[in-house]
Amino acid sequence: DEGDLAAGKEVYMVNCVPCHGQLGEGVVGPNITDEYWIHVGEIADLVHTINVGVPEKGMISWAPILSKKQMQQVASYILTLQGTNPPNAK
């Protein structure tokens, strides 16, 4: 719902922007607006990736920092970025 998406956006802006960019374009982390995701097929996959991280790529586990609900909210928000094609995307 809209409340969860707003909460997810807030979590994203605080925690994800340094690596994935304000628009999901990718900075040191990958672009999360395109169709070339490696670790995600469905929302459960995205929540799992947020939960355990991708240590070999430098993404930490967010389990000590975010609640399960926050992970679900931010995952839902991230999915809204799919196909937005921001300028200067990786």
Tab-separated table of N, CA and C in Angstrom:
chain	number	residue	atom	x	y	z
A	1	ASP	N	0.827	-1.193	0.000
A	1	ASP	CA	0.000	0.000	0.000
A	1	ASP	C	0.872	1.258	0.000
A	2	GLU	N	0.226	2.394	-0.142
A	2	GLU	CA	0.975	3.655	-0.266
A	2	GLU	C	1.825	3.948	0.969
A	3	GLY	N	1.315	3.613	2.155
A	3	GLY	CA	2.075	3.840	3.384
A	3	GLY	C	3.346	3.016	3.421
A	4	ASP	N	3.236	1.750	3.000
A	4	ASP	CA	4.419	0.887	2.965
A	4	ASP	C	5.415	1.361	1.916
A	5	LEU	N	4.921	1.832	0.757
A	5	LEU	CA	5.834	2.341	-0.273
A	5	LEU	C	6.556	3.593	0.205
A	6	ALA	N	5.840	4.468	0.907
A	6	ALA	CA	6.472	5.680	1.445
A	6	ALA	C	7.522	5.315	2.485
A	7	ALA	N	7.206	4.347	3.343
A	7	ALA	CA	8.172	3.892	4.342
A	7	ALA	C	9.370	3.242	3.661
A	8	GLY	N	9.113	2.468	2.607
A	8	GLY	CA	10.194	1.835	1.855
A	8	GLY	C	11.092	2.852	1.188
A	9	LYS	N	10.501	3.906	0.657
A	9	LYS	CA	11.301	4.970	0.037
A	9	LYS	C	12.188	5.635	1.077
A	10	GLU	N	11.647	5.859	2.264
A	10	GLU	CA	12.442	6.467	3.336
A	10	GLU	C	13.633	5.579	3.704
A	11	VAL	N	13.391	4.278	3.841
A	11	VAL	CA	14.479	3.337	4.133
A	11	VAL	C	15.508	3.382	3.009
A	12	TYR	N	15.041	3.392	1.767
A	12	TYR	CA	15.939	3.436	0.608
A	12	TYR	C	16.804	4.693	0.643
A	13	MET	N	16.189	5.846	0.861
A	13	MET	CA	16.923	7.115	0.839
A	13	MET	C	17.991	7.175	1.930
A	14	VAL	N	17.706	6.581	3.066
A	14	VAL	CA	18.660	6.600	4.179
A	14	VAL	C	19.775	5.573	3.991
A	15	ASN	N	19.440	4.394	3.474
A	15	ASN	CA	20.392	3.281	3.488
A	15	ASN	C	20.949	2.852	2.134
A	16	CYS	N	20.204	3.032	1.069
A	16	CYS	CA	20.573	2.443	-0.216
A	16	CYS	C	21.199	3.421	-1.207
A	17	VAL	N	20.877	4.711	-1.044
A	17	VAL	CA	21.348	5.734	-1.986
A	17	VAL	C	22.865	5.749	-2.161
A	18	PRO	N	23.664	5.600	-1.090
A	18	PRO	CA	25.124	5.684	-1.300
A	18	PRO	C	25.662	4.697	-2.336
A	19	CYS	N	25.065	3.529	-2.444
A	19	CYS	CA	25.553	2.531	-3.400
A	19	CYS	C	24.712	2.453	-4.676
A	20	HIS	N	23.399	2.610	-4.546
A	20	HIS	CA	22.513	2.415	-5.695
A	20	HIS	C	22.015	3.710	-6.320
A	21	GLY	N	22.303	4.854	-5.700
A	21	GLY	CA	21.894	6.144	-6.254
A	21	GLY	C	20.476	6.524	-5.886
A	22	GLN	N	20.209	7.811	-5.889
A	22	GLN	CA	18.904	8.328	-5.494
A	22	GLN	C	17.776	7.813	-6.384
A	23	LEU	N	18.081	7.585	-7.650
A	23	LEU	CA	17.063	7.121	-8.596
A	23	LEU	C	17.212	5.644	-8.947
A	24	GLY	N	18.136	4.942	-8.250
A	24	GLY	CA	18.379	3.537	-8.546
A	24	GLY	C	19.331	3.315	-9.695
A	25	GLU	N	19.995	4.394	-10.133
A	25	GLU	CA	20.850	4.350	-11.328
A	25	GLU	C	22.149	3.585	-11.130
A	26	GLY	N	22.527	3.341	-9.887
A	26	GLY	CA	23.782	2.653	-9.601
A	26	GLY	C	24.917	3.637	-9.429
A	27	VAL	N	25.653	3.479	-8.341
A	27	VAL	CA	26.851	4.279	-8.076
A	27	VAL	C	27.975	3.261	-7.977
A	28	VAL	N	28.319	2.823	-6.772
A	28	VAL	CA	29.253	1.696	-6.649
A	28	VAL	C	28.494	0.376	-6.737
A	29	GLY	N	27.223	0.414	-6.409
A	29	GLY	CA	26.361	-0.750	-6.556
A	29	GLY	C	25.707	-0.726	-7.929
A	30	PRO	N	25.020	-1.806	-8.271
A	30	PRO	CA	24.428	-1.883	-9.608
A	30	PRO	C	23.202	-0.995	-9.793
A	31	ASN	N	22.926	-0.709	-11.045
A	31	ASN	CA	21.678	-0.081	-11.464
A	31	ASN	C	20.553	-1.049	-11.095
A	32	ILE	N	19.553	-0.565	-10.386
A	32	ILE	CA	18.435	-1.438	-10.007
A	32	ILE	C	17.139	-1.028	-10.714
A	33	THR	N	17.288	-0.327	-11.836
A	33	THR	CA	16.108	0.078	-12.601
A	33	THR	C	15.963	-0.715	-13.898
A	34	ASP	N	16.975	-1.481	-14.245
A	34	ASP	CA	16.930	-2.200	-15.520
A	34	ASP	C	16.548	-3.664	-15.316
A	35	GLU	N	16.566	-4.425	-16.385
A	35	GLU	CA	16.152	-5.829	-16.325
A	35	GLU	C	17.319	-6.790	-16.115
A	36	TYR	N	18.490	-6.280	-15.815
A	36	TYR	CA	19.675	-7.136	-15.727
A	36	TYR	C	20.045	-7.524	-14.302
A	37	TRP	N	19.078	-7.656	-13.431
A	37	TRP	CA	19.344	-8.027	-12.050
A	37	TRP	C	19.854	-9.462	-11.994
A	38	ILE	N	20.846	-9.677	-11.178
A	38	ILE	CA	21.443	-11.004	-11.044
A	38	ILE	C	20.754	-11.811	-9.945
A	39	HIS	N	20.443	-11.167	-8.832
A	39	HIS	CA	19.996	-11.886	-7.635
A	39	HIS	C	18.490	-11.825	-7.391
A	40	VAL	N	17.726	-11.309	-8.331
A	40	VAL	CA	16.312	-11.081	-8.057
A	40	VAL	C	15.437	-11.631	-9.170
A	41	GLY	N	14.403	-12.341	-8.789
A	41	GLY	CA	13.382	-12.774	-9.721
A	41	GLY	C	12.029	-12.283	-9.247
A	42	GLU	N	11.800	-12.423	-7.945
A	42	GLU	CA	10.548	-12.002	-7.332
A	42	GLU	C	10.857	-11.238	-6.052
A	43	ILE	N	9.822	-10.671	-5.448
A	43	ILE	CA	10.037	-9.861	-4.249
A	43	ILE	C	10.706	-10.670	-3.138
A	44	ALA	N	10.373	-11.952	-3.009
A	44	ALA	CA	10.999	-12.787	-1.977
A	44	ALA	C	12.508	-12.870	-2.195
A	45	ASP	N	12.942	-12.924	-3.459
A	45	ASP	CA	14.374	-12.958	-3.764
A	45	ASP	C	15.038	-11.648	-3.352
A	46	LEU	N	14.370	-10.543	-3.605
A	46	LEU	CA	14.920	-9.239	-3.250
A	46	LEU	C	15.019	-9.092	-1.735
A	47	VAL	N	13.985	-9.490	-1.013
A	47	VAL	CA	14.028	-9.447	0.455
A	47	VAL	C	15.176	-10.313	0.961
A	48	HIS	N	15.350	-11.487	0.375
A	48	HIS	CA	16.451	-12.376	0.772
A	48	HIS	C	17.805	-11.703	0.532
A	49	THR	N	17.974	-11.064	-0.618
A	49	THR	CA	19.236	-10.385	-0.930
A	49	THR	C	19.499	-9.260	0.060
A	50	ILE	N	18.480	-8.498	0.400
A	50	ILE	CA	18.637	-7.428	1.391
A	50	ILE	C	19.007	-8.033	2.739
A	51	ASN	N	18.364	-9.124	3.095
A	51	ASN	CA	18.581	-9.778	4.385
A	51	ASN	C	20.001	-10.318	4.530
A	52	VAL	N	20.479	-11.053	3.538
A	52	VAL	CA	21.790	-11.712	3.666
A	52	VAL	C	22.919	-10.941	3.001
A	53	GLY	N	22.576	-9.994	2.116
A	53	GLY	CA	23.605	-9.236	1.408
A	53	GLY	C	24.213	-10.029	0.267
A	54	VAL	N	25.190	-9.414	-0.358
A	54	VAL	CA	25.973	-10.056	-1.416
A	54	VAL	C	27.432	-9.723	-1.094
A	55	PRO	N	27.997	-10.416	-0.090
A	55	PRO	CA	29.331	-10.053	0.406
A	55	PRO	C	30.406	-10.002	-0.673
A	56	GLU	N	30.338	-10.911	-1.653
A	56	GLU	CA	31.368	-10.932	-2.698
A	56	GLU	C	31.302	-9.699	-3.598
A	57	LYS	N	30.178	-8.984	-3.555
A	57	LYS	CA	30.025	-7.755	-4.342
A	57	LYS	C	30.052	-6.505	-3.457
A	58	GLY	N	30.263	-6.698	-2.155
A	58	GLY	CA	30.362	-5.563	-1.247
A	58	GLY	C	29.063	-5.133	-0.591
A	59	MET	N	27.966	-5.859	-0.838
A	59	MET	CA	26.695	-5.500	-0.197
A	59	MET	C	26.577	-6.224	1.128
A	60	ILE	N	26.396	-5.430	2.180
A	60	ILE	CA	26.289	-6.010	3.516
A	60	ILE	C	24.923	-6.655	3.725
A	61	SER	N	24.853	-7.494	4.751
A	61	SER	CA	23.568	-7.988	5.231
A	61	SER	C	22.909	-6.853	6.003
A	62	TRP	N	21.673	-6.564	5.685
A	62	TRP	CA	20.946	-5.511	6.387
A	62	TRP	C	20.166	-6.062	7.573
A	63	ALA	N	20.285	-7.370	7.863
A	63	ALA	CA	19.548	-7.993	8.961
A	63	ALA	C	19.799	-7.327	10.316
A	64	PRO	N	21.036	-6.900	10.626
A	64	PRO	CA	21.232	-6.254	11.931
A	64	PRO	C	20.666	-4.830	12.001
A	65	ILE	N	20.301	-4.266	10.859
A	65	ILE	CA	19.926	-2.851	10.796
A	65	ILE	C	18.435	-2.661	10.515
A	66	LEU	N	17.891	-3.457	9.610
A	66	LEU	CA	16.496	-3.306	9.197
A	66	LEU	C	15.641	-4.453	9.723
A	67	SER	N	14.411	-4.137	10.086
A	67	SER	CA	13.458	-5.183	10.469
A	67	SER	C	12.976	-5.904	9.206
A	68	LYS	N	12.354	-7.051	9.396
A	68	LYS	CA	11.787	-7.784	8.250
A	68	LYS	C	10.761	-6.909	7.524
A	69	LYS	N	9.954	-6.186	8.286
A	69	LYS	CA	8.954	-5.313	7.664
A	69	LYS	C	9.628	-4.226	6.840
A	70	GLN	N	10.695	-3.621	7.368
A	70	GLN	CA	11.419	-2.601	6.606
A	70	GLN	C	12.021	-3.193	5.334
A	71	MET	N	12.531	-4.424	5.417
A	71	MET	CA	13.076	-5.077	4.226
A	71	MET	C	11.991	-5.275	3.178
A	72	GLN	N	10.813	-5.691	3.600
A	72	GLN	CA	9.705	-5.870	2.662
A	72	GLN	C	9.275	-4.535	2.065
A	73	GLN	N	9.249	-3.495	2.902
A	73	GLN	CA	8.855	-2.167	2.414
A	73	GLN	C	9.853	-1.634	1.394
A	74	VAL	N	11.140	-1.738	1.711
A	74	VAL	CA	12.143	-1.208	0.781
A	74	VAL	C	12.181	-2.050	-0.490
A	75	ALA	N	11.975	-3.349	-0.371
A	75	ALA	CA	11.924	-4.197	-1.569
A	75	ALA	C	10.756	-3.781	-2.460
A	76	SER	N	9.614	-3.517	-1.864
A	76	SER	CA	8.452	-3.063	-2.641
A	76	SER	C	8.751	-1.742	-3.334
A	77	TYR	N	9.400	-0.834	-2.624
A	77	TYR	CA	9.757	0.453	-3.233
A	77	TYR	C	10.735	0.249	-4.391
A	78	ILE	N	11.748	-0.586	-4.180
A	78	ILE	CA	12.749	-0.833	-5.223
A	78	ILE	C	12.079	-1.364	-6.493
A	79	LEU	N	11.098	-2.229	-6.331
A	79	LEU	CA	10.409	-2.769	-7.507
A	79	LEU	C	9.687	-1.682	-8.297
A	80	THR	N	9.307	-0.575	-7.641
A	80	THR	CA	8.663	0.524	-8.379
A	80	THR	C	9.664	1.259	-9.261
A	81	LEU	N	10.952	1.066	-9.024
A	81	LEU	CA	11.987	1.730	-9.820
A	81	LEU	C	12.262	1.003	-11.138
A	82	GLN	N	11.808	-0.252	-11.245
A	82	GLN	CA	12.037	-1.038	-12.463
A	82	GLN	C	11.517	-0.314	-13.691
A	83	GLY	N	12.358	-0.196	-14.697
A	83	GLY	CA	11.958	0.384	-15.967
A	83	GLY	C	11.903	1.904	-16.008
A	84	THR	N	12.367	2.574	-14.946
A	84	THR	CA	12.296	4.039	-14.924
A	84	THR	C	13.395	4.695	-15.748
A	85	ASN	N	14.459	3.972	-16.050
A	85	ASN	CA	15.539	4.459	-16.911
A	85	ASN	C	16.044	5.857	-16.546
A	86	PRO	N	16.606	6.015	-15.346
A	86	PRO	CA	17.099	7.331	-14.949
A	86	PRO	C	18.312	7.746	-15.781
A	87	PRO	N	18.568	9.049	-15.868
A	87	PRO	CA	19.747	9.508	-16.614
A	87	PRO	C	21.030	9.023	-15.948
A	88	ASN	N	22.047	8.808	-16.737
A	88	ASN	CA	23.373	8.401	-16.260
A	88	ASN	C	23.379	7.074	-15.520
A	89	ALA	N	22.471	6.171	-15.881
A	89	ALA	CA	22.431	4.860	-15.240
A	89	ALA	C	23.631	4.030	-15.666
A	90	LYS	N	24.082	3.179	-14.740
A	90	LYS	CA	25.189	2.267	-15.034
A	90	LYS	C	24.745	1.230	-16.044
